[in-house]
Amino acid sequence: SMARPKTIVLRAAGTNCDQETAFAFEAAGSKAELVHINQLKEKAVDLSQYQILAFPGGFSYGDDLAAGKILANELKYLLADSLKKFIAEGKLIIGICNGFQILVKAGFLPGNNALEQEATLTINDSAKFEDRWVYLLSKRPGGKLPIKCAWTDGLPEVIYLPVAHGEGKFVARDKAVLERLKDNGQIILKYCDKCGNLREYPFNPNGSQESIAGICDETGRIFGLMPHPERHSFSWQHPRWMRQGLRKEGDGLQIFRNGVEYARKNL
């Protein structure tokens, strides 16, 4: 076990949440380093030196083609071997917003050996950029095999995080993929109202199937979510903290701390 697990926060042209994500990981007890994708491609940085890999939010490559698609292809065709090794070693991956889009489009989420794309995150039903705070349900009805997600252990039943995306609508490739996600308990976060009820727009900001806001792979170690935990890791980031008073920390910090603690104990 290690004192301060190392997190690699991967960025590309257009990534814009890398600093905040690294800051949240540092606050959660990790040593976080910002690394450009080209440094991995050129082997200037060795992925195996890290325990946690984070794909932060933003608009990699300006979301040309589709959100996350270009970076997803770089992972799939240029970095797949080192990523597969990273995953096989039991390490952790988180993708936030654009990072979630990237993991889904590269086939790492929901996850299969062939890295086939089984879902997508597509244009919001509102056809506009949705930028607001949402409530998320993290208590999951257990499927046949309720997977324990390393990142969301012990989260309160309802948490509050901001979303900021134009392409956040989660759609599975077919009914079989969606049923598998449900049966396995891979659906980790759902959009809800403040009492935890699943509701339509604007509570579900994008029209995702099953109100899906975040999923994990079958190991529970690869986690992707559209909302931004790094934008509510500190209580003063809450939009109403002046009225409601400062709490100990923001709802998002627990997600980063869970990842760091898991790495500390298991890697």
GROMACS .gro file of C-alpha atoms in nm:
model
  267
    1SER     CA    1   0.000   0.000   0.000
    2MET     CA    2   0.126   0.348  -0.071
    3ALA     CA    3   0.114   0.679   0.107
    4ARG     CA    4   0.019   0.903  -0.185
    5PRO     CA    5  -0.110   0.727  -0.495
    6LYS     CA    6  -0.020   0.903  -0.818
    7THR     CA    7  -0.290   1.030  -1.051
    8ILE     CA    8  -0.228   1.116  -1.414
    9VAL     CA    9  -0.472   1.381  -1.537
   10LEU     CA   10  -0.466   1.349  -1.914
   11ARG     CA   11  -0.534   1.647  -2.132
   12ALA     CA   12  -0.546   1.733  -2.501
   13ALA     CA   13  -0.613   2.046  -2.701
   14GLY     CA   14  -0.944   2.183  -2.570
   15THR     CA   15  -0.944   2.010  -2.232
   16ASN     CA   16  -1.039   2.275  -1.976
   17CYS     CA   17  -1.111   2.110  -1.642
   18ASP     CA   18  -0.770   1.955  -1.589
   19GLN     CA   19  -0.647   2.198  -1.321
   20GLU     CA   20  -0.960   2.167  -1.106
   21THR     CA   21  -0.956   1.788  -1.140
   22ALA     CA   22  -0.592   1.770  -1.035
   23PHE     CA   23  -0.667   2.007  -0.746
   24ALA     CA   24  -0.950   1.783  -0.623
   25PHE     CA   25  -0.726   1.474  -0.642
   26GLU     CA   26  -0.456   1.655  -0.445
   27ALA     CA   27  -0.712   1.758  -0.182
   28ALA     CA   28  -0.820   1.392  -0.163
   29GLY     CA   29  -0.462   1.283  -0.084
   30SER     CA   30  -0.318   1.193  -0.423
   31LYS     CA   31  -0.020   1.333  -0.607
   32ALA     CA   32  -0.172   1.457  -0.933
   33GLU     CA   33   0.019   1.535  -1.250
   34LEU     CA   34  -0.112   1.705  -1.563
   35VAL     CA   35   0.007   1.522  -1.872
   36HIS     CA   36  -0.063   1.599  -2.237
   37ILE     CA   37  -0.174   1.303  -2.450
   38ASN     CA   38   0.125   1.362  -2.683
   39GLN     CA   39   0.362   1.291  -2.394
   40LEU     CA   40   0.209   0.944  -2.366
   41LYS     CA   41   0.212   0.888  -2.741
   42GLU     CA   42   0.579   0.988  -2.758
   43LYS     CA   43   0.653   0.769  -2.454
   44ALA     CA   44   0.793   1.070  -2.267
   45VAL     CA   45   0.564   0.969  -1.980
   46ASP     CA   46   0.509   0.611  -1.867
   47LEU     CA   47   0.149   0.532  -1.773
   48SER     CA   48   0.258   0.241  -1.553
   49GLN     CA   49   0.407   0.485  -1.301
   50TYR     CA   50   0.055   0.590  -1.197
   51GLN     CA   51  -0.223   0.421  -1.003
   52ILE     CA   52  -0.512   0.642  -1.119
   53LEU     CA   53  -0.590   0.776  -1.465
   54ALA     CA   54  -0.831   1.069  -1.498
   55PHE     CA   55  -0.988   1.204  -1.815
   56PRO     CA   56  -1.115   1.549  -1.722
   57GLY     CA   57  -1.394   1.755  -1.878
   58GLY     CA   58  -1.368   2.006  -2.155
   59PHE     CA   59  -1.392   1.994  -2.530
   60SER     CA   60  -1.102   1.784  -2.654
   61TYR     CA   61  -1.017   1.884  -3.011
   62GLY     CA   62  -1.308   2.129  -3.007
   63ASP     CA   63  -1.557   1.839  -3.016
   64ASP     CA   64  -1.500   1.818  -3.393
   65LEU     CA   65  -1.666   1.507  -3.542
   66ALA     CA   66  -1.845   1.441  -3.211
   67ALA     CA   67  -1.772   1.497  -2.846
   68GLY     CA   68  -1.466   1.298  -2.736
   69LYS     CA   69  -1.440   1.101  -3.060
   70ILE     CA   70  -1.091   1.204  -3.169
   71LEU     CA   71  -0.927   1.144  -2.833
   72ALA     CA   72  -1.121   0.817  -2.804
   73ASN     CA   73  -0.966   0.704  -3.131
   74GLU     CA   74  -0.619   0.799  -3.011
   75LEU     CA   75  -0.670   0.580  -2.704
   76LYS     CA   76  -0.814   0.295  -2.904
   77TYR     CA   77  -0.558   0.289  -3.182
   78LEU     CA   78  -0.242   0.435  -3.029
   79LEU     CA   79  -0.256   0.365  -2.656
   80ALA     CA   80  -0.477   0.058  -2.621
   81ASP     CA   81  -0.195  -0.173  -2.511
   82SER     CA   82  -0.072   0.043  -2.226
   83LEU     CA   83  -0.432   0.113  -2.120
   84LYS     CA   84  -0.525  -0.255  -2.122
   85LYS     CA   85  -0.217  -0.330  -1.912
   86PHE     CA   86  -0.312  -0.048  -1.672
   87ILE     CA   87  -0.662  -0.197  -1.633
   88ALA     CA   88  -0.531  -0.553  -1.599
   89GLU     CA   89  -0.313  -0.439  -1.309
   90GLY     CA   90  -0.629  -0.343  -1.119
   91LYS     CA   91  -0.574   0.030  -1.145
   92LEU     CA   92  -0.842   0.299  -1.151
   93ILE     CA   93  -0.984   0.518  -1.427
   94ILE     CA   94  -1.232   0.804  -1.404
   95GLY     CA   95  -1.378   1.001  -1.694
   96ILE     CA   96  -1.570   1.320  -1.621
   97CYS     CA   97  -1.800   1.481  -1.879
   98ASN     CA   98  -1.587   1.485  -2.197
   99GLY     CA   99  -1.381   1.214  -2.024
  100PHE     CA  100  -1.694   0.997  -1.994
  101GLN     CA  101  -1.768   1.054  -2.363
  102ILE     CA  102  -1.411   0.947  -2.443
  103LEU     CA  103  -1.425   0.625  -2.237
  104VAL     CA  104  -1.759   0.526  -2.390
  105LYS     CA  105  -1.651   0.601  -2.747
  106ALA     CA  106  -1.321   0.417  -2.701
  107GLY     CA  107  -1.508   0.109  -2.575
  108PHE     CA  108  -1.370   0.111  -2.218
  109LEU     CA  109  -1.721   0.174  -2.080
  110PRO     CA  110  -1.943  -0.019  -2.028
  111GLY     CA  111  -1.653  -0.241  -2.128
  112ASN     CA  112  -1.576  -0.551  -2.334
  113ASN     CA  113  -1.255  -0.721  -2.440
  114ALA     CA  114  -1.285  -0.617  -2.804
  115LEU     CA  115  -1.328  -0.249  -2.704
  116GLU     CA  116  -1.643  -0.240  -2.917
  117GLN     CA  117  -1.848   0.073  -2.872
  118GLU     CA  118  -2.172  -0.032  -2.701
  119ALA     CA  119  -2.322   0.306  -2.614
  120THR     CA  120  -2.284   0.671  -2.689
  121LEU     CA  121  -2.338   1.013  -2.536
  122THR     CA  122  -2.523   1.220  -2.788
  123ILE     CA  123  -2.691   1.558  -2.836
  124ASN     CA  124  -2.915   1.663  -2.547
  125ASP     CA  125  -3.289   1.637  -2.613
  126SER     CA  126  -3.313   2.012  -2.555
  127ALA     CA  127  -3.065   2.055  -2.845
  128LYS     CA  128  -2.874   2.306  -2.636
  129PHE     CA  129  -2.584   2.326  -2.396
  130GLU     CA  130  -2.718   2.245  -2.048
  131ASP     CA  131  -2.531   2.426  -1.775
  132ARG     CA  132  -2.683   2.387  -1.430
  133TRP     CA  133  -2.678   2.198  -1.100
  134VAL     CA  134  -2.847   1.858  -1.081
  135TYR     CA  135  -2.939   1.611  -0.811
  136LEU     CA  136  -2.805   1.260  -0.850
  137LEU     CA  137  -2.925   0.935  -0.702
  138SER     CA  138  -2.638   0.712  -0.597
  139LYS     CA  139  -2.827   0.439  -0.414
  140ARG     CA  140  -2.862   0.158  -0.661
  141PRO     CA  141  -3.125  -0.111  -0.663
  142GLY     CA  142  -2.905  -0.420  -0.667
  143GLY     CA  143  -2.906  -0.610  -0.992
  144LYS     CA  144  -2.826  -0.980  -1.001
  145LEU     CA  145  -2.466  -0.885  -0.933
  146PRO     CA  146  -2.465  -0.539  -0.781
  147ILE     CA  147  -2.117  -0.424  -0.870
  148LYS     CA  148  -1.936  -0.230  -0.604
  149CYS     CA  149  -1.801   0.081  -0.769
  150ALA     CA  150  -1.469   0.177  -0.611
  151TRP     CA  151  -1.544   0.545  -0.672
  152THR     CA  152  -1.888   0.580  -0.514
  153ASP     CA  153  -1.861   0.376  -0.197
  154GLY     CA  154  -2.047   0.539   0.091
  155LEU     CA  155  -2.183   0.833  -0.104
  156PRO     CA  156  -2.501   0.987   0.038
  157GLU     CA  157  -2.815   0.872  -0.141
  158VAL     CA  158  -2.862   1.206  -0.317
  159ILE     CA  159  -2.574   1.433  -0.415
  160TYR     CA  160  -2.566   1.771  -0.589
  161LEU     CA  161  -2.325   1.841  -0.875
  162PRO     CA  162  -2.316   2.072  -1.175
  163VAL     CA  163  -2.348   1.960  -1.538
  164ALA     CA  164  -2.220   2.152  -1.838
  165HIS     CA  165  -2.261   1.963  -2.162
  166GLY     CA  166  -2.416   1.969  -2.506
  167GLU     CA  167  -2.387   1.595  -2.569
  168GLY     CA  168  -2.475   1.416  -2.247
  169LYS     CA  169  -2.763   1.195  -2.351
  170PHE     CA  170  -2.664   0.836  -2.268
  171VAL     CA  171  -2.798   0.587  -2.522
  172ALA     CA  172  -2.713   0.217  -2.523
  173ARG     CA  173  -2.652   0.046  -2.857
  174ASP     CA  174  -2.947  -0.185  -2.802
  175LYS     CA  175  -3.181  -0.323  -2.538
  176ALA     CA  176  -2.941  -0.607  -2.452
  177VAL     CA  177  -2.665  -0.363  -2.352
  178LEU     CA  178  -2.907  -0.162  -2.139
  179GLU     CA  179  -3.040  -0.476  -1.968
  180ARG     CA  180  -2.686  -0.593  -1.897
  181LEU     CA  181  -2.603  -0.259  -1.734
  182LYS     CA  182  -2.914  -0.288  -1.517
  183ASP     CA  183  -2.861  -0.655  -1.428
  184ASN     CA  184  -2.498  -0.600  -1.335
  185GLY     CA  185  -2.570  -0.289  -1.133
  186GLN     CA  186  -2.335  -0.089  -1.357
  187ILE     CA  187  -2.565   0.215  -1.356
  188ILE     CA  188  -2.405   0.413  -1.076
  189LEU     CA  189  -2.562   0.760  -1.084
  190LYS     CA  190  -2.905   0.870  -1.207
  191TYR     CA  191  -3.048   1.218  -1.247
  192CYS     CA  192  -3.323   1.281  -0.994
  193ASP     CA  193  -3.496   1.555  -0.794
  194LYS     CA  194  -3.381   1.659  -0.449
  195CYS     CA  195  -3.588   1.382  -0.287
  196GLY     CA  196  -3.433   1.115  -0.507
  197ASN     CA  197  -3.728   1.070  -0.747
  198LEU     CA  198  -3.648   1.011  -1.113
  199ARG     CA  199  -3.797   1.296  -1.313
  200GLU     CA  200  -3.802   1.427  -1.668
  201TYR     CA  201  -3.629   1.742  -1.796
  202PRO     CA  202  -3.500   1.968  -1.646
  203PHE     CA  203  -3.407   1.723  -1.367
  204ASN     CA  204  -3.271   1.490  -1.632
  205PRO     CA  205  -3.085   1.758  -1.829
  206ASN     CA  206  -3.030   1.561  -2.148
  207GLY     CA  207  -3.291   1.284  -2.184
  208SER     CA  208  -3.054   0.996  -2.101
  209GLN     CA  209  -3.208   0.648  -2.108
  210GLU     CA  210  -3.299   0.533  -1.755
  211SER     CA  211  -3.187   0.881  -1.633
  212ILE     CA  212  -2.827   0.756  -1.654
  213ALA     CA  213  -2.569   1.008  -1.534
  214GLY     CA  214  -2.280   0.770  -1.460
  215ILE     CA  215  -2.181   0.407  -1.514
  216CYS     CA  216  -1.891   0.179  -1.429
  217ASP     CA  217  -1.738  -0.124  -1.594
  218GLU     CA  218  -1.779  -0.476  -1.457
  219THR     CA  219  -1.476  -0.441  -1.227
  220GLY     CA  220  -1.619  -0.128  -1.062
  221ARG     CA  221  -1.283   0.044  -1.113
  222ILE     CA  222  -1.355   0.234  -1.434
  223PHE     CA  223  -1.612   0.506  -1.374
  224GLY     CA  224  -1.759   0.765  -1.609
  225LEU     CA  225  -2.004   1.041  -1.527
  226MET     CA  226  -2.139   1.350  -1.701
  227PRO     CA  227  -2.168   1.576  -1.392
  228HIS     CA  228  -1.855   1.746  -1.254
  229PRO     CA  229  -1.750   1.631  -0.904
  230GLU     CA  230  -1.444   1.859  -0.918
  231ARG     CA  231  -1.677   2.161  -0.939
  232HIS     CA  232  -1.835   2.072  -0.606
  233SER     CA  233  -1.545   1.930  -0.408
  234PHE     CA  234  -1.538   2.225  -0.170
  235SER     CA  235  -1.836   2.358   0.019
  236TRP     CA  236  -1.786   2.714  -0.102
  237GLN     CA  237  -1.852   2.592  -0.457
  238HIS     CA  238  -2.215   2.523  -0.363
  239PRO     CA  239  -2.435   2.789  -0.528
  240ARG     CA  240  -2.632   2.854  -0.208
  241TRP     CA  241  -2.362   2.823   0.057
  242MET     CA  242  -2.413   3.180   0.180
  243ARG     CA  243  -2.776   3.099   0.260
  244GLN     CA  244  -2.735   2.741   0.375
  245GLY     CA  245  -2.406   2.772   0.557
  246LEU     CA  246  -2.077   2.602   0.482
  247ARG     CA  247  -2.065   2.226   0.518
  248LYS     CA  248  -1.746   2.035   0.581
  249GLU     CA  249  -1.685   1.966   0.212
  250GLY     CA  250  -1.858   1.951  -0.124
  251ASP     CA  251  -2.039   1.638  -0.242
  252GLY     CA  252  -1.782   1.564  -0.511
  253LEU     CA  253  -1.475   1.526  -0.292
  254GLN     CA  254  -1.586   1.186  -0.162
  255ILE     CA  255  -1.563   1.048  -0.517
  256PHE     CA  256  -1.198   1.150  -0.547
  257ARG     CA  257  -1.122   1.036  -0.193
  258ASN     CA  258  -1.277   0.696  -0.262
  259GLY     CA  259  -1.051   0.648  -0.562
  260VAL     CA  260  -0.743   0.758  -0.372
  261GLU     CA  261  -0.825   0.539  -0.069
  262TYR     CA  262  -0.891   0.240  -0.291
  263ALA     CA  263  -0.553   0.288  -0.462
  264ARG     CA  264  -0.381   0.334  -0.128
  265LYS     CA  265  -0.520   0.006   0.008
  266ASN     CA  266  -0.511  -0.210  -0.302
  267LEU     CA  267  -0.227  -0.091  -0.519
   0.00000   0.00000   0.00000
